[in-house]
Short mmCIF file of C-alpha atoms in Angstrom, two decimals:
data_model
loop_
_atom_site.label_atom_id
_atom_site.label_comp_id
_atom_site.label_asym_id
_atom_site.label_seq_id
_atom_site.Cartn_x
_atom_site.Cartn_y
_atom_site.Cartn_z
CA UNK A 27 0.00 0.00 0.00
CA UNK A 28 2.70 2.65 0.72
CA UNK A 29 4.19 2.49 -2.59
CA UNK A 30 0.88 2.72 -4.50
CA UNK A 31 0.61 6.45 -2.49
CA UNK A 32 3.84 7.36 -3.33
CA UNK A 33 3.32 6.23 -6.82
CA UNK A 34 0.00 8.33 -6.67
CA UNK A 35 1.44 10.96 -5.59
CA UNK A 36 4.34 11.13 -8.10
CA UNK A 37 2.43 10.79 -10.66
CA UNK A 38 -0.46 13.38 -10.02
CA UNK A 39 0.99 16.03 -7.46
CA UNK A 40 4.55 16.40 -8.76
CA UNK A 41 4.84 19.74 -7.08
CA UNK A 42 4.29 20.29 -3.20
CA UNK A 43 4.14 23.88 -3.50
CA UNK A 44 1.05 23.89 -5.95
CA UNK A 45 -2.35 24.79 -4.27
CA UNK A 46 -4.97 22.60 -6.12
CA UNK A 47 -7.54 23.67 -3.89
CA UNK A 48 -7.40 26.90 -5.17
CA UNK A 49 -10.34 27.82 -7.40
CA UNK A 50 -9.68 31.90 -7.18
CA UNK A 51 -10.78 33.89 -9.95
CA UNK A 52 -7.76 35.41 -11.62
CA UNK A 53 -8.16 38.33 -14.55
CA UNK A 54 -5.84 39.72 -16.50
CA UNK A 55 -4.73 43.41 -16.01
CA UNK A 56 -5.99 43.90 -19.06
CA UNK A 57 -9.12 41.94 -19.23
CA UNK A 58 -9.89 44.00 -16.30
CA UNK A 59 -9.60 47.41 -18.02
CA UNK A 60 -12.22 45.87 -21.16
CA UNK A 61 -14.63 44.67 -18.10
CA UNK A 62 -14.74 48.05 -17.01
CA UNK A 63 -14.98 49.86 -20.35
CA UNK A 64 -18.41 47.28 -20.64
CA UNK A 65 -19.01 48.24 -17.68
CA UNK A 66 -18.88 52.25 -18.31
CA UNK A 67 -20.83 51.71 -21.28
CA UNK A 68 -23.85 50.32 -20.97
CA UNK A 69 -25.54 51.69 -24.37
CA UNK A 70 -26.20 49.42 -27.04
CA UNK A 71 -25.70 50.82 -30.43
CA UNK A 72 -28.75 51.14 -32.47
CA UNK A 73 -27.37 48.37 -34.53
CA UNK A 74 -26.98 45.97 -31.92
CA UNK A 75 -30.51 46.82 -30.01
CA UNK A 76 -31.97 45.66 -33.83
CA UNK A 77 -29.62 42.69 -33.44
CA UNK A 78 -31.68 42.38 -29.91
CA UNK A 79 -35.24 42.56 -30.63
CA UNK A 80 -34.74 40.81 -34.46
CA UNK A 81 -32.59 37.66 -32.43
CA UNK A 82 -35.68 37.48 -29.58
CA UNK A 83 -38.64 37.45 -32.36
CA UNK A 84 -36.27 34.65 -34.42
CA UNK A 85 -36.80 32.28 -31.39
CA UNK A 86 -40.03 33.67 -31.14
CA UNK A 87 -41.44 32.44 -34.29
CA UNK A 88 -39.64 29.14 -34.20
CA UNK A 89 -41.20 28.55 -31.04
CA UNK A 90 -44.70 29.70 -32.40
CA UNK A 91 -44.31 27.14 -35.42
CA UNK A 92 -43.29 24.32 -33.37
CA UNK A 93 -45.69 24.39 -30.76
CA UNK A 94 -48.26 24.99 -33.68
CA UNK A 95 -47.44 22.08 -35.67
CA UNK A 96 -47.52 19.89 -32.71
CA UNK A 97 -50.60 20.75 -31.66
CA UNK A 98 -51.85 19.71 -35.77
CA UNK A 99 -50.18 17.21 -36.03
CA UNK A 100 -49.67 15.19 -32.35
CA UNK A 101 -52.41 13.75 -29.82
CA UNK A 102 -51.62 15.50 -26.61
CA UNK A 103 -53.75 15.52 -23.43
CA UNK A 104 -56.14 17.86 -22.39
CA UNK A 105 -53.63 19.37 -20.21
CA UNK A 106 -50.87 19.71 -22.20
CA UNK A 107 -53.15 20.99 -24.68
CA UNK A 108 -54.14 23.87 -22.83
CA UNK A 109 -50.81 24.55 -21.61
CA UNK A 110 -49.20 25.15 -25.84
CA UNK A 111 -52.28 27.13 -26.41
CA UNK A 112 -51.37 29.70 -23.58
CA UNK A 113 -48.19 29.78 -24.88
CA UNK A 114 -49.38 30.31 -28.32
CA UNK A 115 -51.00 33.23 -27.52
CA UNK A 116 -48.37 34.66 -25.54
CA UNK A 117 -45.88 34.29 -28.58
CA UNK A 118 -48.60 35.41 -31.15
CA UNK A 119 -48.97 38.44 -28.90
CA UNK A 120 -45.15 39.00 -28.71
CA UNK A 121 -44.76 38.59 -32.58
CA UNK A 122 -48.17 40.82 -33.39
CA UNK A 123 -47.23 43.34 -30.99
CA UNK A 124 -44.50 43.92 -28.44
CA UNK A 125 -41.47 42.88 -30.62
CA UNK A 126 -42.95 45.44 -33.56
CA UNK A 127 -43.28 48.07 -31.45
CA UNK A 128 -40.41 47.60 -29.48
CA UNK A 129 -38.43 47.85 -33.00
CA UNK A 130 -39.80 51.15 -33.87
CA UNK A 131 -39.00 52.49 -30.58
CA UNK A 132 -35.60 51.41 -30.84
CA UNK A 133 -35.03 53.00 -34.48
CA UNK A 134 -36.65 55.90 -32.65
CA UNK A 135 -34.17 55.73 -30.37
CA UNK A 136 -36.76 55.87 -27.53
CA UNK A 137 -34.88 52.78 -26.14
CA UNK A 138 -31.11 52.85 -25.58
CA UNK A 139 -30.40 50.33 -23.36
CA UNK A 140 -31.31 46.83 -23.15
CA UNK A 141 -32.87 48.03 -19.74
CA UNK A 142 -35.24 50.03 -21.74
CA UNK A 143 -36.24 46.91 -23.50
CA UNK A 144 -36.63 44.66 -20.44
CA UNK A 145 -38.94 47.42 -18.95
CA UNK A 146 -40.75 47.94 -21.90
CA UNK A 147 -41.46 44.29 -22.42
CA UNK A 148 -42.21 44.28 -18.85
CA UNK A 149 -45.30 46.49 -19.43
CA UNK A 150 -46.67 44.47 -22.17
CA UNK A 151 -46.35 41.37 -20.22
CA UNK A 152 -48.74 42.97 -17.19
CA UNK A 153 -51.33 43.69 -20.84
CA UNK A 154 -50.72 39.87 -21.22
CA UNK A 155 -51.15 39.35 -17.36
CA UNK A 156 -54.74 41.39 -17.57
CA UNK A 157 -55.86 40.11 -21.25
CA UNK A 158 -55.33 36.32 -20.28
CA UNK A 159 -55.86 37.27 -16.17
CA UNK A 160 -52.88 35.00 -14.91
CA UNK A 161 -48.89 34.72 -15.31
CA UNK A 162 -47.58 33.33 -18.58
CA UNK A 163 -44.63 31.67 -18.04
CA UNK A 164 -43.58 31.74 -21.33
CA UNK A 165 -43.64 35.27 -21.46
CA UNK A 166 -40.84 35.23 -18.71
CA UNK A 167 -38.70 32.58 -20.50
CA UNK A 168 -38.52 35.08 -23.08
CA UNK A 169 -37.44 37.63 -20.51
CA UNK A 170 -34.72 35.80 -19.21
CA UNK A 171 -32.87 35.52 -22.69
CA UNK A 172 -32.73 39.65 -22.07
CA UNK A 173 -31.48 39.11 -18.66
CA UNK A 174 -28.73 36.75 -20.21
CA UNK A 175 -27.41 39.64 -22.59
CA UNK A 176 -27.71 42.23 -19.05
CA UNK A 177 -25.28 40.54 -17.46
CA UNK A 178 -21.24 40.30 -18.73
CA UNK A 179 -19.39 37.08 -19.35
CA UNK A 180 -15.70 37.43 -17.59
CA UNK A 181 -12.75 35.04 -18.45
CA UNK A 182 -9.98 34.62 -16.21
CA UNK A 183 -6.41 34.15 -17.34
CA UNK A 184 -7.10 30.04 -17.37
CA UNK A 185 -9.90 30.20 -19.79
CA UNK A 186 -13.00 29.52 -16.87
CA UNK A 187 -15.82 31.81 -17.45
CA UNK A 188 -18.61 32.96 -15.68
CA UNK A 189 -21.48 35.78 -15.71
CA UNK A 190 -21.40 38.79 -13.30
CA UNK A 191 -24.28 41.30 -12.84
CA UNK A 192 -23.43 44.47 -14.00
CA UNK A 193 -24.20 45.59 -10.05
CA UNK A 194 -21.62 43.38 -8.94
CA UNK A 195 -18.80 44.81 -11.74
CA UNK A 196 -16.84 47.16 -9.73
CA UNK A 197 -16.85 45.14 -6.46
CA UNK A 198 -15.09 42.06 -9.04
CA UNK A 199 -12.59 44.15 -10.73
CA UNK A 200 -11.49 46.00 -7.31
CA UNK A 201 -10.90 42.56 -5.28
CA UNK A 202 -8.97 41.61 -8.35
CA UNK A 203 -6.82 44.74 -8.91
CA UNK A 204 -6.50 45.30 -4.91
CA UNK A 205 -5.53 41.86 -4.12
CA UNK A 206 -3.12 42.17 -7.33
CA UNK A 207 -1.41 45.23 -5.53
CA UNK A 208 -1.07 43.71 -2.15
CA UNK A 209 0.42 40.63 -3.52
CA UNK A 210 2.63 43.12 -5.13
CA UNK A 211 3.31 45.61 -2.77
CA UNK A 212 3.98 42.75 0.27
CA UNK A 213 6.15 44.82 2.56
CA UNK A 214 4.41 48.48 3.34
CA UNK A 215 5.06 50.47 6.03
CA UNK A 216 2.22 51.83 7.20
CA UNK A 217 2.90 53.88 9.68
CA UNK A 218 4.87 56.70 11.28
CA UNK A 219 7.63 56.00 14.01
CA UNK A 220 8.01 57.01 17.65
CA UNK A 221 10.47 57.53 20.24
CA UNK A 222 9.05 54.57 22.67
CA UNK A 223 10.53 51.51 24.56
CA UNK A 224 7.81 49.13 23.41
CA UNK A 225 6.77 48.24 20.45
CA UNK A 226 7.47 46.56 16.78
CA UNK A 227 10.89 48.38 16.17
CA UNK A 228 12.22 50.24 13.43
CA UNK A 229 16.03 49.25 13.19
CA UNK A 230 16.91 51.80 10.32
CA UNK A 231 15.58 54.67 12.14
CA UNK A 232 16.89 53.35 15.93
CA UNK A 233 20.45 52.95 13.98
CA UNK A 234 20.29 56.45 12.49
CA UNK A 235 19.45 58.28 16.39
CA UNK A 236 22.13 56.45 17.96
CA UNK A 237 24.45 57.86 15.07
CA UNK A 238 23.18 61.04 16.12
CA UNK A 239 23.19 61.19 19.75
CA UNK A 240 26.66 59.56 20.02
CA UNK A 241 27.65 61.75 16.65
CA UNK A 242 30.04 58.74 15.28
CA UNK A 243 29.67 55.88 12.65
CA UNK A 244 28.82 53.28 14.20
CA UNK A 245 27.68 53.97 17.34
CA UNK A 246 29.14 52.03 19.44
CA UNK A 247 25.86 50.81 21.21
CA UNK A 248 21.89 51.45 21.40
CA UNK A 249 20.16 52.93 24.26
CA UNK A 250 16.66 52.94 25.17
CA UNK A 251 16.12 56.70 24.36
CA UNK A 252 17.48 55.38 21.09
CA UNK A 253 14.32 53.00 20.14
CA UNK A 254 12.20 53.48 17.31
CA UNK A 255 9.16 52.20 17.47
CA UNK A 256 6.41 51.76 14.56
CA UNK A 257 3.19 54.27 15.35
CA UNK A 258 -0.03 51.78 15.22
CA UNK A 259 -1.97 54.88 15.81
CA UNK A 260 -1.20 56.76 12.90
CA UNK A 261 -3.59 57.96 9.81
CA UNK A 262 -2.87 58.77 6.41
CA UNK A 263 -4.94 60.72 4.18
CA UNK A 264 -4.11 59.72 0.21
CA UNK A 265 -5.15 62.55 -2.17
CA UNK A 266 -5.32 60.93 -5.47
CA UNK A 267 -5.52 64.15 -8.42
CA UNK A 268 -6.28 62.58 -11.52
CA UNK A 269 -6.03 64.19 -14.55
CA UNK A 270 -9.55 64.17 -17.26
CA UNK A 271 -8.75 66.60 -19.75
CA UNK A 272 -8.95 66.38 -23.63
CA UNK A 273 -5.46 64.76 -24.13
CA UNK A 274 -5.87 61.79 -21.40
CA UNK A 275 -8.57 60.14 -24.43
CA UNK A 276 -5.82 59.52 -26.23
CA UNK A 277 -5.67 55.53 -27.15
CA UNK A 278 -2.33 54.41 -26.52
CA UNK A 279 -2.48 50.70 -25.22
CA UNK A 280 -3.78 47.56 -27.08
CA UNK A 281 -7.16 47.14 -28.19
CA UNK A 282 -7.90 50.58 -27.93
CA UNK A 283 -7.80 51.67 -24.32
CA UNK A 284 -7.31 55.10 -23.68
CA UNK A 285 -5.06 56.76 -20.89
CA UNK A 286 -8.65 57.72 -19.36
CA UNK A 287 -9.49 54.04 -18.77
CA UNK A 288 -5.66 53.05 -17.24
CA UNK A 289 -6.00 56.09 -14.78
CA UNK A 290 -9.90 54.95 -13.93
CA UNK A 291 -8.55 51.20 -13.21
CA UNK A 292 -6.23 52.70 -11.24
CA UNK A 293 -8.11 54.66 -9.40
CA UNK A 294 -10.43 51.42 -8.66
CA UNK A 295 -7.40 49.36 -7.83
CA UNK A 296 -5.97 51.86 -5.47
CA UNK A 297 -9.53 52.39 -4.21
CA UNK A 298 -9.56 48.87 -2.70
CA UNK A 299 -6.42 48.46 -2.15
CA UNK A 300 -6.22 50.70 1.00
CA UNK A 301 -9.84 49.40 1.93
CA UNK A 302 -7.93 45.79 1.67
CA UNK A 303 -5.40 47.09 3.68
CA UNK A 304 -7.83 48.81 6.25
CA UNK A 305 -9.95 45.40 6.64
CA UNK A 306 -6.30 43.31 7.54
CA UNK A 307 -5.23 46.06 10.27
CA UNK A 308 -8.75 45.26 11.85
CA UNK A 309 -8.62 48.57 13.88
CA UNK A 310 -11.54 50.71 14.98
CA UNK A 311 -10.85 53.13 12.69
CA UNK A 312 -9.39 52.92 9.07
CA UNK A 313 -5.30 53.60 9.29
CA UNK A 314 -5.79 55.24 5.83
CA UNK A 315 -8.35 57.12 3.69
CA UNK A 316 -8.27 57.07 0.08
CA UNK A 317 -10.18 59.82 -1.67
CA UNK A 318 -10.10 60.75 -5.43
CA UNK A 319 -10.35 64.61 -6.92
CA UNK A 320 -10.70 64.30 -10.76
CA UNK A 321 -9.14 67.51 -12.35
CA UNK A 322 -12.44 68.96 -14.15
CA UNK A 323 -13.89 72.05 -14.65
CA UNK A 324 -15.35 71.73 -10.98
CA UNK A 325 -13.08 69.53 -9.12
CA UNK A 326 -14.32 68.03 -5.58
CA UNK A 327 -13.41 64.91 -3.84
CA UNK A 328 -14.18 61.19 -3.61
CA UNK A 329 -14.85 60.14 -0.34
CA UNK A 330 -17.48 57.37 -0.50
CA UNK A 331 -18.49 54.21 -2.28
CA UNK A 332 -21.10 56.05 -4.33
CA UNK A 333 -19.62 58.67 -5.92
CA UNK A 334 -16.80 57.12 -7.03
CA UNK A 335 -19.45 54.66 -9.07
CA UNK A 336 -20.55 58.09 -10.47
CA UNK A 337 -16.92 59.15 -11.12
CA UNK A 338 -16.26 55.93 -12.65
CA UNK A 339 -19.38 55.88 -15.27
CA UNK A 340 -19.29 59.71 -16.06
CA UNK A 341 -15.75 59.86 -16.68
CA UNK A 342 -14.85 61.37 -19.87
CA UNK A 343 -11.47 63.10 -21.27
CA UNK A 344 -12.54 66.88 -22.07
CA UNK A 345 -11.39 70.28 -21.34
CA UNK A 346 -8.56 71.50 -20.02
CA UNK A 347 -6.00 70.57 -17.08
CA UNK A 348 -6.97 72.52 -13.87
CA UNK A 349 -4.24 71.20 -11.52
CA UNK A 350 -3.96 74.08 -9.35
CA UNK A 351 -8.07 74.27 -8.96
CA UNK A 352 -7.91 70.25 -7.55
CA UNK A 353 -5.16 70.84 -5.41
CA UNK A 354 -6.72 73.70 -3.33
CA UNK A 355 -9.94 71.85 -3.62
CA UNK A 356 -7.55 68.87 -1.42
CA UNK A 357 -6.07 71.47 0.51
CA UNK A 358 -9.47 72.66 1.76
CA UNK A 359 -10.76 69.42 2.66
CA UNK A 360 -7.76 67.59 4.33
CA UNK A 361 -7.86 71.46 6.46
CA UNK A 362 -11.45 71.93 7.01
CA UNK A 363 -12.65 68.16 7.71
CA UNK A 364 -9.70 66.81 9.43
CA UNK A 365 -8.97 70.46 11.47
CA UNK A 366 -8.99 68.70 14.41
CA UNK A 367 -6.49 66.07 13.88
CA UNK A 368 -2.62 66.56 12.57
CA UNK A 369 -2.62 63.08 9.96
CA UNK A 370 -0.21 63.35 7.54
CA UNK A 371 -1.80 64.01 4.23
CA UNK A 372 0.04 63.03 0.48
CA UNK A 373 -1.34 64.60 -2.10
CA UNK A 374 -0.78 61.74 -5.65
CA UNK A 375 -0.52 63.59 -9.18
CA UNK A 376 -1.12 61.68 -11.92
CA UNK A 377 -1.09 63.73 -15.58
CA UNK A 378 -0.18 63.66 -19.15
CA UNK A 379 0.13 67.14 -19.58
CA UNK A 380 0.87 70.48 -18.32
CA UNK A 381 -1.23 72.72 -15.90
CA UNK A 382 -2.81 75.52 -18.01
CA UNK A 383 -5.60 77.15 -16.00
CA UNK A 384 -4.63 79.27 -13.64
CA UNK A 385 -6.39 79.69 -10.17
CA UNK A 386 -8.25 82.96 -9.83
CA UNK A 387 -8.40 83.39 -5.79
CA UNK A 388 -6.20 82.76 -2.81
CA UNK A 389 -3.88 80.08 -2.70
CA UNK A 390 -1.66 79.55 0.63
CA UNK A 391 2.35 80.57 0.50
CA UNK A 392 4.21 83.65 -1.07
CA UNK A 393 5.11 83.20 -4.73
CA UNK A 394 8.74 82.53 -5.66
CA UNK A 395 10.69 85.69 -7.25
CA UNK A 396 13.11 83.22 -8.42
CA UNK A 397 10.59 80.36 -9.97
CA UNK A 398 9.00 83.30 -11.60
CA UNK A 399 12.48 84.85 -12.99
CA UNK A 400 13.62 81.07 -14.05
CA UNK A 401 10.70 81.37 -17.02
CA UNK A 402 11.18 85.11 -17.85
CA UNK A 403 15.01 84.09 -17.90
CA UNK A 404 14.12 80.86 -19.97
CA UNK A 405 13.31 82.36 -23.78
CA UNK A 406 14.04 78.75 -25.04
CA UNK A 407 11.27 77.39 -22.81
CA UNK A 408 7.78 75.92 -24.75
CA UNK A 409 5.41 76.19 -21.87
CA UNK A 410 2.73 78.61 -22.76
CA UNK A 411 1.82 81.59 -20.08
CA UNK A 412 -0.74 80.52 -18.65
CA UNK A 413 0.97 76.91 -17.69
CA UNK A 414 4.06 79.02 -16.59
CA UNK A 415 1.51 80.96 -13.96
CA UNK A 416 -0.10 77.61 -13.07
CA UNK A 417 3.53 76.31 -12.06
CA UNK A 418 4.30 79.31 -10.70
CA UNK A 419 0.95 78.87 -8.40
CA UNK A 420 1.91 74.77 -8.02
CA UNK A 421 5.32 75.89 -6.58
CA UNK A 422 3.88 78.26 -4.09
CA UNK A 423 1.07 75.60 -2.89
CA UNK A 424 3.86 72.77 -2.33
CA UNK A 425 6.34 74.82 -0.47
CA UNK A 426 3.83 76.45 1.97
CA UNK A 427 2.38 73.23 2.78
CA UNK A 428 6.25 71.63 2.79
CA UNK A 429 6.83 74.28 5.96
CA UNK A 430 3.96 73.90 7.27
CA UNK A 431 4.30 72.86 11.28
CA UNK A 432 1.03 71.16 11.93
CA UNK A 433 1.03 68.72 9.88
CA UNK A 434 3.10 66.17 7.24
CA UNK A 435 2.46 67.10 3.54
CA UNK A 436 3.76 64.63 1.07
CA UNK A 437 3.60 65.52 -3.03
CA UNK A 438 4.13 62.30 -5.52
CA UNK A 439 3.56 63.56 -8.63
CA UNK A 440 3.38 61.57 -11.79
CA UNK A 441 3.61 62.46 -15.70
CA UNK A 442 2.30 59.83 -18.20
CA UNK A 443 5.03 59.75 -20.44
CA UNK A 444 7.66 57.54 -22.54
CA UNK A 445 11.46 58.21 -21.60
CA UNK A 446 12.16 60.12 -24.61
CA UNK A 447 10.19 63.06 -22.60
CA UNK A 448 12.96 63.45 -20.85
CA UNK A 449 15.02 66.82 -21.73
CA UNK A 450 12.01 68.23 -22.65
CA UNK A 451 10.82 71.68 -22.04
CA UNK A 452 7.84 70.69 -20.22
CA UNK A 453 9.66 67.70 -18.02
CA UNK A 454 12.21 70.23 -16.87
CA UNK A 455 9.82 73.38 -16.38
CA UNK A 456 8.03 70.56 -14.14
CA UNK A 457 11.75 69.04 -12.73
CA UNK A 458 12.00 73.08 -11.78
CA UNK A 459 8.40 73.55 -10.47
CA UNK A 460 9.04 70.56 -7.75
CA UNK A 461 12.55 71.88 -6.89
CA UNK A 462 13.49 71.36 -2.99
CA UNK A 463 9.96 69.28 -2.47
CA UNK A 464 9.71 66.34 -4.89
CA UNK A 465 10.93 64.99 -8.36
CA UNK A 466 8.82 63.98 -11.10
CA UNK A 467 7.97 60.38 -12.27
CA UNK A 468 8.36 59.12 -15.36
CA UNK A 469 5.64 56.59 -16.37
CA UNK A 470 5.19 55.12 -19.42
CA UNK A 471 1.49 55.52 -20.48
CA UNK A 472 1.26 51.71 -22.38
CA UNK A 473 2.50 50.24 -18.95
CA UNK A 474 -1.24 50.12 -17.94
CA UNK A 475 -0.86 47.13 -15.15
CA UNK A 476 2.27 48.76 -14.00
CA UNK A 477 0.75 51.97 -12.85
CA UNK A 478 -0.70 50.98 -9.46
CA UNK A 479 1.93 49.61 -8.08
CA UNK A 480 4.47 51.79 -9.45
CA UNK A 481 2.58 54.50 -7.89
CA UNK A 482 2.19 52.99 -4.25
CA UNK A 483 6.17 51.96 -4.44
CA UNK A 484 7.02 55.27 -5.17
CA UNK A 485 4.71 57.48 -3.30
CA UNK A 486 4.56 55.33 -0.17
CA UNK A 487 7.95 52.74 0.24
CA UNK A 488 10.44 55.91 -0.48
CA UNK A 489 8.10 57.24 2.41
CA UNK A 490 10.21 54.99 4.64
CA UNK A 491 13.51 55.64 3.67
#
């Protein structure tokens, strides 16, 4: 017997480290972003509602005949009998009227959605209901072949497929993409760091006070008043500024996908990431807070489930790129809703472009004669005036909040863009804007499942160095 298990084994379970239990759901990065672009646009084209109601009155007359000719040419029971001629009035009624109608309407465009057309044939079946004066259950067979086309079919990356409600869309592709970033991002250090003798301790930042207090490398021990200690008690608010003007619909990864739709998934992936992240900590309150300010004509912030479904359907790449507008508009709420409490606050750029609306109010700080006589120095310089003023406004926003006392500002700000931007005028007008407080990041635009975690290594692991 023990060599028929080992021989078992060998033969079947070669690898010990393999999990065939497993049966998680794994997309693609990129399967991910065309789930969400179905999911973003729900509107049929005319073309394909046709394809709809023309496909649904196909069955619908092949049904019709069948049933007919068996009830010509077979000897059925009383029962049965009755049961093919309720359903051959339901179908007659669905061929004679509903499915006509429902076609004009659609070349009306009076129905857009496939929505439309299940609640339109859902008022014809209550006619049906009060013609015929009980249920039809054919009439809901039909139904369901409308509920089938509602709902999206998702492969994973080993070919299994299954059928999601378009309700449950966003909560699928955020588990995936969050759980994708935490796998990835394994080692984050969430929190700030105290002088304290107890505690989980921080050995770069112990090593680094004992240098200081004893002023020689190494020291030649560690004290008590030396120890580090991770803060559990800290909070972290993440500003995420996304850029939506005209330039960000530009398609520039495979199968069409815009930069729009890689900073959306993003913004979903980082979205549950920190809510991930918040769930694992199991605290009373969540260590971080992830809100999203999309850099519109109007910006405001992201705070709960809700409207960030809104942001995520209504997106669309148009006007221009009001970066200084979205960063007051974080400013203001980090100051006025969190007044109270000193948690540190990093504010997460993430553009294609330059700033070229300037803000037309107040802004914190005292603007920089210097910054300002770099671009009236700078004739070779291709930033237009009004993005020069809009730097020149950035600047003055990052380094009042940089010296500000009460509480920790962090700036990560990222340009979508090749490496061949590099040495232009823009990418060193920007180098020069973020001077003394931050540096810019390169990312290329195409490297759509790179961009979360590229953003939470750079904007939170150099945190802890």
């Amino acid at each position: 017997m023990p060599h028929r298990i080992f021989k078992l084994t060998q033969a079947h379970y070669p690898d010990p480290l393999v999990d065939y239990s497993s049966t998680e759901f794994i997309m693609e990065f990129q399967d991910a972003a065309q789930l969400l672009r179905q999911w973003r646009n729900p509107h049929l084209g005319r073309s394909s509602r046709e394809g709809t109601i023309l496909s649904i009155a196909a069955s619908t007359r092949a049904s019709y005949e069948a049933i007919q000719e068996r009830l010509l040419t077979t000897e059925i029971g009383e029962e049965e009998e009755d049961e093919l001629v309720d359903n051959l009035r339901v179908l007659k009624f669905m061929l004679d009227r509903t499915l006509p109608e429902a076609l004009e309407l659609v070349n009306l465009d009076q129905l857009l959605t496939v929505e439309d057309i299940q609640e339109f044939i859902n008022k014809h079946m209550q006619l049906m209901k009060e013609e015929y004066g009980r249920n039809l259950t054919t009439a809901y067979d039909i139904m369901n072949q409308l509920t089938e086309i509602t709902d999206i079919e998702i492969t994973d990356k080993f070919g299994r497929k299954r059928r999601i409600s378009r309700n449950d869309v966003l909560d699928e592709i955020g588990s995936i993409l969050g759980n994708i970033l935490l796998r990835q991002i394994s080692l984050w250090p969430v929190d700030d760091i105290i002088a304290r003798p107890r505690g989980r301790i921080h050995l770069k930042k112990t090593y680094i006070s004992a240098i200081k207090r004893e002023a020689v490398i190494p020291p030649e021990r560690v004290q008590q008043q030396d120890l580090r200690v991770i803060d559990k008690d800290r909070l972290g608010l993440i500003y995420f500024i996304v850029d939506m003007s005209q330039s960000m619909g530009k398609k520039v990864f495979k199968d069409g996908l815009t930069r729009l739709d890689g900073a959306l998934l993003t913004s979903l992936g980082l979205f549950y990431y920190f809510k991930l992240v918040n769930r694992r900590k199991r605290r009373e309150f969540d260590s971080f807070k992830m809100h999203v300010i999309p850099v519109v004509k109007n910006p405001y912030v992201i705070t709960d489930n809700d409207r960030f479904e809104d942001f995520l359907m209504d997106a669309e790449a148009k006007g221009k790129t009001r970066l200084v507008h979205a960063t007051m508009a974080a400013v203001k709420h980090a100051t006025d809703t969190y007044k109270d409490n000193n948690y540190d606050v990093q504010l997460v750029y993430l553009s294609d472009g330059r700033p070229n609306v300037p803000y037309d109010g107040m802004i914190p700080g005292i603007k920089s004669k210097e910054f300002a006589k770099y671009f009236k120095d700078n004739i070779d310089t291709k930033t237009p005036k009004s993005a020069q003023e809009c730097m020149i406004q950035l600047n003055q926003i990052f380094t009042a909040l940089k010296n500000t006392n009460s509480r920790k500002w962090t700036i990560s700000y990222f340009l979508m863009a090749s490496s061949k931007f590099i040495g232009s005028s823009l990418y060193l007008d920007t180098n020069r804007m973020l001077s003394g407080i931050t540096k810019p990041i390169l990312i290329d635009p195409t490297e759509v499942d790179n961009l979360g975690k590229k953003i939470l290594k750079e904007t939170i692991l150099n945190e802890s160095g």
